[in-house]
mmCIF file of C-alpha atoms and ligand atoms in Angstrom:
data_model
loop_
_atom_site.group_PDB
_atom_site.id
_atom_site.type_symbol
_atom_site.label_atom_id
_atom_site.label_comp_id
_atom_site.label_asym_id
_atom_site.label_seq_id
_atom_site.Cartn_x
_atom_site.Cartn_y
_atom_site.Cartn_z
ATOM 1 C CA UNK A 9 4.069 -19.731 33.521
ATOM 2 C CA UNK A 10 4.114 -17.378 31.301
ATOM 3 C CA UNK A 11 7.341 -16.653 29.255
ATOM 4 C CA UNK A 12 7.823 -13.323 26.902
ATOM 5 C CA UNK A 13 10.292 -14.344 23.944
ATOM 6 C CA UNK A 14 11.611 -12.333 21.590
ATOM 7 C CA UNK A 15 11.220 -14.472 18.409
ATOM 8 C CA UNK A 16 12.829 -13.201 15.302
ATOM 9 C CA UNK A 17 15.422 -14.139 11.958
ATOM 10 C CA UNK A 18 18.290 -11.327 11.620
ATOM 11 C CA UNK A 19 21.278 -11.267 9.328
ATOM 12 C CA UNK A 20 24.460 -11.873 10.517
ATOM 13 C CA UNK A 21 25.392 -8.352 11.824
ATOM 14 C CA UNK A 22 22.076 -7.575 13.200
ATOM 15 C CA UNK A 23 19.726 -6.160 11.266
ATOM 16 C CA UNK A 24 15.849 -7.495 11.113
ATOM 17 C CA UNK A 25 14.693 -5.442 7.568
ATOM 18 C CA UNK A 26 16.084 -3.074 5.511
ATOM 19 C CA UNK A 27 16.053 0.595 5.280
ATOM 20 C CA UNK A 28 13.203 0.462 3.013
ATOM 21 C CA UNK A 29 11.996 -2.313 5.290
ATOM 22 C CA UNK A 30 12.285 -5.091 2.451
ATOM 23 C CA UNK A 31 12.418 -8.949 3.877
ATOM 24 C CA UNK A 32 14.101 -9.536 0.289
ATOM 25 C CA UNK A 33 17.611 -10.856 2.635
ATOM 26 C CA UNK A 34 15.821 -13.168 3.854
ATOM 27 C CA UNK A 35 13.464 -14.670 1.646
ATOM 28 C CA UNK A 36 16.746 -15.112 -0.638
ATOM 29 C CA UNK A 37 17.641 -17.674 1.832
ATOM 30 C CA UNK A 38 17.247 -21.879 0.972
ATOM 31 C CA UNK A 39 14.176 -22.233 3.287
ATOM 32 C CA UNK A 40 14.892 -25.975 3.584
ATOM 33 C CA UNK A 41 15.388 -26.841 6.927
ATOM 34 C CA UNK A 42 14.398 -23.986 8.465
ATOM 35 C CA UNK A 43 13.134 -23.090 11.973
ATOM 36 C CA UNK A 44 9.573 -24.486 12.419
ATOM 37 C CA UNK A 45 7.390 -20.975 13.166
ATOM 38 C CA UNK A 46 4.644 -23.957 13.725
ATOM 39 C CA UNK A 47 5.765 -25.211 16.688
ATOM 40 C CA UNK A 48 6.586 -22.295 17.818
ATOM 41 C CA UNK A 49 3.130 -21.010 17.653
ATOM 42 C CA UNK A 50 1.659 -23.842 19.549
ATOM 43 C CA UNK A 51 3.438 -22.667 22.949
ATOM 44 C CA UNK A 52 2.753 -18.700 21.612
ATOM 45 C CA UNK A 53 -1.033 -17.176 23.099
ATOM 46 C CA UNK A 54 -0.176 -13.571 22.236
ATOM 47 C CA UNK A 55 1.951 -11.525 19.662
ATOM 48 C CA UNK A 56 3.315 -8.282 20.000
ATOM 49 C CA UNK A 57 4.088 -6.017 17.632
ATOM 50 C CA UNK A 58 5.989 -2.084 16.482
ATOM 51 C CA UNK A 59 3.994 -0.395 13.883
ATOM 52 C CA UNK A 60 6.291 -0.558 11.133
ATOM 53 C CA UNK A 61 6.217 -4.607 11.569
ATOM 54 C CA UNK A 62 2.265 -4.594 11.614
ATOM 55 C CA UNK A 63 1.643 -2.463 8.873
ATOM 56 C CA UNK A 64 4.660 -4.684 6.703
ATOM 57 C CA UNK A 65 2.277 -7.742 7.497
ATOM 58 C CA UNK A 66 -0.568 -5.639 6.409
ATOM 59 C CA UNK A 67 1.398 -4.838 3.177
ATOM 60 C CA UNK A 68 3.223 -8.090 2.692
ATOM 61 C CA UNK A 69 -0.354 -10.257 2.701
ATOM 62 C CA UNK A 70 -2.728 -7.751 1.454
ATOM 63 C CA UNK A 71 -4.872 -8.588 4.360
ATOM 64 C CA UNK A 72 -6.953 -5.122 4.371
ATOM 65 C CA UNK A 73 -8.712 -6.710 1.233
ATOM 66 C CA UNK A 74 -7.982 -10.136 2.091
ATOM 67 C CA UNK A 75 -8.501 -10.250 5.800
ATOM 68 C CA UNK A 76 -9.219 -13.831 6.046
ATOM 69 C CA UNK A 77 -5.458 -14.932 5.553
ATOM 70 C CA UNK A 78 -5.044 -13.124 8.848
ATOM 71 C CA UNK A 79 -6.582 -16.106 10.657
ATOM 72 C CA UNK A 80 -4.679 -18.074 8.610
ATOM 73 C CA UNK A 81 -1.372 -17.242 10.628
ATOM 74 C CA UNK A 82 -2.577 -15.977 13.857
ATOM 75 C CA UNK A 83 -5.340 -17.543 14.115
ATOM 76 C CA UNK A 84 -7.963 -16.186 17.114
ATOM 77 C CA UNK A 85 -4.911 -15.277 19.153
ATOM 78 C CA UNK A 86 -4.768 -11.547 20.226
ATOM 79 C CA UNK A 87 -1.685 -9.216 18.945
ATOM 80 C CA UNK A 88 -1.214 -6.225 20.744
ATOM 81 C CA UNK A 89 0.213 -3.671 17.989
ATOM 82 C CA UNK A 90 2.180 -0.783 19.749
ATOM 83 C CA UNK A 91 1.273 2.699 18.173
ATOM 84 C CA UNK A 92 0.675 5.880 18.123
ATOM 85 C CA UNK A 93 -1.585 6.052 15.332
ATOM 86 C CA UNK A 94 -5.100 4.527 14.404
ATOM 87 C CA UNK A 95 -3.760 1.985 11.927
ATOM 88 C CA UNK A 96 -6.424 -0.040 10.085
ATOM 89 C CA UNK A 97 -7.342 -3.423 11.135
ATOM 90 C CA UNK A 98 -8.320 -6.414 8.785
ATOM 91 C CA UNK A 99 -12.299 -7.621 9.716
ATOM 92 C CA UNK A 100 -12.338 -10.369 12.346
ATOM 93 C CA UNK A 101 -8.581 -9.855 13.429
ATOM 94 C CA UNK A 102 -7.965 -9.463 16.998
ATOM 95 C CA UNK A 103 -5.827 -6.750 16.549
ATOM 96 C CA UNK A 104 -5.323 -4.202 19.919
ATOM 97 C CA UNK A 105 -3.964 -1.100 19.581
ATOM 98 C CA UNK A 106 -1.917 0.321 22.419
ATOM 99 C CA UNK A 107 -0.070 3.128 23.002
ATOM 100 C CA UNK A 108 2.624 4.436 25.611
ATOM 101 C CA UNK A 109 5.133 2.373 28.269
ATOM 102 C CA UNK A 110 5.463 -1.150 27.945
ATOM 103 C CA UNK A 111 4.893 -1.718 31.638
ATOM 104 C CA UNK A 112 1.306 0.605 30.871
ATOM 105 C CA UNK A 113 0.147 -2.810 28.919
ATOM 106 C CA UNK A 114 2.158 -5.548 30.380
ATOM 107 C CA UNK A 115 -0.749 -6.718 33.066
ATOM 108 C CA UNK A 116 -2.897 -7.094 30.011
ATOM 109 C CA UNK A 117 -0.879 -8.651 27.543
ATOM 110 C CA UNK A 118 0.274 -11.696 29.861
ATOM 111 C CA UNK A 119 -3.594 -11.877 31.258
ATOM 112 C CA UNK A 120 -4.679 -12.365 27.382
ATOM 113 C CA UNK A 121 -1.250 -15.113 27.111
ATOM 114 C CA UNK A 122 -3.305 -16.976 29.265
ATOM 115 C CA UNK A 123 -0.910 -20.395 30.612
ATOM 116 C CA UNK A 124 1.146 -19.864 26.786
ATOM 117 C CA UNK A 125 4.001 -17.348 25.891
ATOM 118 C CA UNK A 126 3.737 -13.941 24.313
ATOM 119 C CA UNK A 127 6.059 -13.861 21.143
ATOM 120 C CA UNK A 128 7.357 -9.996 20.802
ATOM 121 C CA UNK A 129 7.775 -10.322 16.971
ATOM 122 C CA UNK A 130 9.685 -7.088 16.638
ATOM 123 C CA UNK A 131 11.089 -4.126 15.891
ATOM 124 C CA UNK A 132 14.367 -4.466 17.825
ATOM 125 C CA UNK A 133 13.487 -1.545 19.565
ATOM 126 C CA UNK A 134 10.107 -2.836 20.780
ATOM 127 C CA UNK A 135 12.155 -5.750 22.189
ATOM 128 C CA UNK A 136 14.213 -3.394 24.126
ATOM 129 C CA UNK A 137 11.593 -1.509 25.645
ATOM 130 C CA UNK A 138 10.484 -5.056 27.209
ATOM 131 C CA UNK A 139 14.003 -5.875 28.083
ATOM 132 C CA UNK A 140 14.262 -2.571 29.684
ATOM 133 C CA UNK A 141 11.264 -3.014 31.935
ATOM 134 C CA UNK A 142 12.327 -6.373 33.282
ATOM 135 C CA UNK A 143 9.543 -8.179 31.169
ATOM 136 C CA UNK A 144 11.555 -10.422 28.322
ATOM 137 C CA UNK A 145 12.154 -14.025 29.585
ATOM 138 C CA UNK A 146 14.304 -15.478 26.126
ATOM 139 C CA UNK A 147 15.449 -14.534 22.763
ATOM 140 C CA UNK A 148 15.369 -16.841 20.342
ATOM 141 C CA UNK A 149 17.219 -15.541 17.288
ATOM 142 C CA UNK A 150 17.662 -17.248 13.760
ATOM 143 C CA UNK A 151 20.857 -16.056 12.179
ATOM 144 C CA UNK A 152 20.794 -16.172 8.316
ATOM 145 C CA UNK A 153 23.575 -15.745 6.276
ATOM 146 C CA UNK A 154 23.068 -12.693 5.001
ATOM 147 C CA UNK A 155 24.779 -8.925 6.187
ATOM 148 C CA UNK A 156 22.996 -5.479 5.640
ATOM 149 C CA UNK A 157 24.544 -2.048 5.468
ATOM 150 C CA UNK A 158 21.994 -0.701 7.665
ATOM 151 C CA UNK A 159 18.230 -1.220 8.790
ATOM 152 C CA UNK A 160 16.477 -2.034 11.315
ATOM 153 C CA UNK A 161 18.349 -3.214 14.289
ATOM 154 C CA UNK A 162 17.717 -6.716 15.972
ATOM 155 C CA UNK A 163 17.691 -5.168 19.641
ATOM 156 C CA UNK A 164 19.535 -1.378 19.869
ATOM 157 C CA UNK A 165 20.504 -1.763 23.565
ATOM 158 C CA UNK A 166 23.468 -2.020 24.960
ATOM 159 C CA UNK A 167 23.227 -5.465 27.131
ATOM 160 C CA UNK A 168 25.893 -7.892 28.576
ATOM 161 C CA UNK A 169 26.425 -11.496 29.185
ATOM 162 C CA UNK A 170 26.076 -10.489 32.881
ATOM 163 C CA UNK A 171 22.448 -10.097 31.373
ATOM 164 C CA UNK A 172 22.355 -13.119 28.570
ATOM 165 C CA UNK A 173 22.858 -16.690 29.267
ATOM 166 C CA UNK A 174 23.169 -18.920 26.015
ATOM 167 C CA UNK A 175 20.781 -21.638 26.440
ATOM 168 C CA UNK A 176 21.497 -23.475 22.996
ATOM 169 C CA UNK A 177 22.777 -23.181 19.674
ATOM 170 C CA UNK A 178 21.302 -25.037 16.565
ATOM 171 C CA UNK A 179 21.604 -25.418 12.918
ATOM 172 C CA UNK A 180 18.479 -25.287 11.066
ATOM 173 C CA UNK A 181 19.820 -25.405 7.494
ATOM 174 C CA UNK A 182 20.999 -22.453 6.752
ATOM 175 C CA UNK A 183 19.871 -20.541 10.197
ATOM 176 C CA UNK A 184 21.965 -20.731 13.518
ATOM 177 C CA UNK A 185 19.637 -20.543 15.804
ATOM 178 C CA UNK A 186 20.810 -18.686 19.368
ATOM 179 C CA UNK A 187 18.683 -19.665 22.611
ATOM 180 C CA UNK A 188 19.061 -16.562 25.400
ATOM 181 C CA UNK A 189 17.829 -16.972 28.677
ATOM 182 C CA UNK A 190 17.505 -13.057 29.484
ATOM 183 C CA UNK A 191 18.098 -12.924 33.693
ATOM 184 C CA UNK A 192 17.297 -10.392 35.554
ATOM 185 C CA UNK A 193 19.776 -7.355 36.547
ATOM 186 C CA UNK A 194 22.199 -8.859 39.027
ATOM 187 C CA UNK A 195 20.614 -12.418 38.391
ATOM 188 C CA UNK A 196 22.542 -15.711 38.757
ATOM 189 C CA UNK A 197 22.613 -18.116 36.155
HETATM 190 N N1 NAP B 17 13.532 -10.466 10.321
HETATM 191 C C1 NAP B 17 12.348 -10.731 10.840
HETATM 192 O O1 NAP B 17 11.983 -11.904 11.043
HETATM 193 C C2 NAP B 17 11.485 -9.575 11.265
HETATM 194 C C3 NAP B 17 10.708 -9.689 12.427
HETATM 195 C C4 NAP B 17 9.968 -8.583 12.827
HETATM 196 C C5 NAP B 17 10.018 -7.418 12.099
HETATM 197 N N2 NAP B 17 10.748 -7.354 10.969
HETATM 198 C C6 NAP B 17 10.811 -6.095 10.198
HETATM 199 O O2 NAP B 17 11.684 -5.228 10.900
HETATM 200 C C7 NAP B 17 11.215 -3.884 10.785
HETATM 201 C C8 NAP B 17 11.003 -3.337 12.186
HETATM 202 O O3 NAP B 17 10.714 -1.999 12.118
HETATM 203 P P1 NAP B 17 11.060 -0.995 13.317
HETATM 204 O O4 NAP B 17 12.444 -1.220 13.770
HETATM 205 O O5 NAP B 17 10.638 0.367 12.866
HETATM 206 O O6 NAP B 17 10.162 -1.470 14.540
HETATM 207 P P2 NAP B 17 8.621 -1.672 14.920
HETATM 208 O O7 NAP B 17 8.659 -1.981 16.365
HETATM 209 O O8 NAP B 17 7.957 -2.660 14.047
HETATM 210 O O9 NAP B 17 7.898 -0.264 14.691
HETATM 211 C C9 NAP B 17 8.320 0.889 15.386
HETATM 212 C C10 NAP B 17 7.123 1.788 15.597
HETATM 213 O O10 NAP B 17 6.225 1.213 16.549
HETATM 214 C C11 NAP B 17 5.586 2.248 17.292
HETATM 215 N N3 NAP B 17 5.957 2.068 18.701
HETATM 216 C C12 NAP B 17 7.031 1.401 19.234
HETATM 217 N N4 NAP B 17 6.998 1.433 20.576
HETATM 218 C C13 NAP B 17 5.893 2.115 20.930
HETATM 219 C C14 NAP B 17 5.299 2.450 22.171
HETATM 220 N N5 NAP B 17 5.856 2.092 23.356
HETATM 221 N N6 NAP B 17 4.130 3.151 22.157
HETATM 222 C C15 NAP B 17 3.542 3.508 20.980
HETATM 223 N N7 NAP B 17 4.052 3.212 19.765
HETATM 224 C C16 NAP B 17 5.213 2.526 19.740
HETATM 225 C C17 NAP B 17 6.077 3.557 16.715
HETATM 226 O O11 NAP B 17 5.263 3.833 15.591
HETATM 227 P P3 NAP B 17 4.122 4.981 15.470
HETATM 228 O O12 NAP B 17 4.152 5.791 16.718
HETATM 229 O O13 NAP B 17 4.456 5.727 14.244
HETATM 230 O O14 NAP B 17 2.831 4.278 15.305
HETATM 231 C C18 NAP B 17 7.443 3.155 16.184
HETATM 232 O O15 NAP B 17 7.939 4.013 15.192
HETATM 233 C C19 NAP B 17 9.949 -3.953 9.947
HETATM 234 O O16 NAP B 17 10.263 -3.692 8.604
HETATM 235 C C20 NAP B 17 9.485 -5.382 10.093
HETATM 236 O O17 NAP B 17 8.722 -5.832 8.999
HETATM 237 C C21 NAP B 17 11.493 -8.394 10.551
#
């Protein structure tokens, strides 16, 4: 079965980027340890994606000149970037742009997951929209210890433990890593 999982590292009080959407909070963290993004891509067949986070990997990796290192990370696995522009796309990337209601997409998305999970890499917002529509199975949330003034937010909703069951907690050197099981409106634990 398919699972959607919100996958992502966030400082302390909730915040995925800066304002000027700099990573610099986190990369300042000792790395050794830390959560293993490579086993999480084994069980991963899709990624999902806000604008602002694509075009950061675009900017981050230089991957409009460099396209290759796309592969590199996602390999042949689709990501559906959610947009209402024409952004550029690196050569040989599967890359799909969509635009509009999660739930427009959603049949697509988990077709192209095939038997894996899709991994909503962010914005916060993004994540919300799924979580809105019924359509996010788990967050999985790496806690760093690091605090921000302001940002980006982790997930700007306003959600309850009537909706979030904790599913684990773990240290992963310096992360605390948070396990949600998100159930549905009303559901039982
Ligand atoms: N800490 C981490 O591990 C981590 C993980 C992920 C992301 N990040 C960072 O966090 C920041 C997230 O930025 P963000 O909060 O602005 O979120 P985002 O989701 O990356 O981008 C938001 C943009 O996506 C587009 N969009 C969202 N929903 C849409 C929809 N339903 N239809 C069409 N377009 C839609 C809109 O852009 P347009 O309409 O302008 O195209 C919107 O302004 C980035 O800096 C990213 O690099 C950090």
């Amino acid at each position: 079965m398919t699972d959607i999982v919100y996958y992502t590292a966030s400082t302390l009080n909730g915040f995925l980027a800066d304002a000027s959407h700099s990573l610099d909070w986190l990369f300042s963290v000792d790395n050794a340890g830390a959560p293993d993004i490579a086993a999480f891509m084994d069980t991963t067949g899709v990624f999902v994606e806000g604008a602002a986070t694509y075009e950061w990997v675009l900017r981050a990796e230089n991957l409009m000149a460099e396209p290759r290192k796309w592969q590199q990370f996602y390999g042949d696995k689709p990501t559906y970037v959610f947009t209402s522009r024409k952004l550029p796309i690196p050569a040989g990337a599967d890359v799909r742009l969509v635009n509009g209601p999660v739930t427009s997409a959603l049949a697509d998305i988990k077709a192209a997951a095939g038997d894996k999970d899709v991994w909503i890499v962010g914005g916060g917002d993004l994540a919300g929209q799924f979580l809105d529509a019924g359509a996010l199975n788990e967050l999985i949330i790496s806690f760093a210890p690091a605090a921000l003034t302001g940002g980006a937010p982790l997930l700007p909703r306003s959600v309850g433990p009537e909706r979030l069951k904790l599913r684990s907690a773990q240290q992963h050197g310096q992360f605390a890593m948070l396990r949600y099981e998100v159930l549905a409106t009303g559901g039982a634990a």
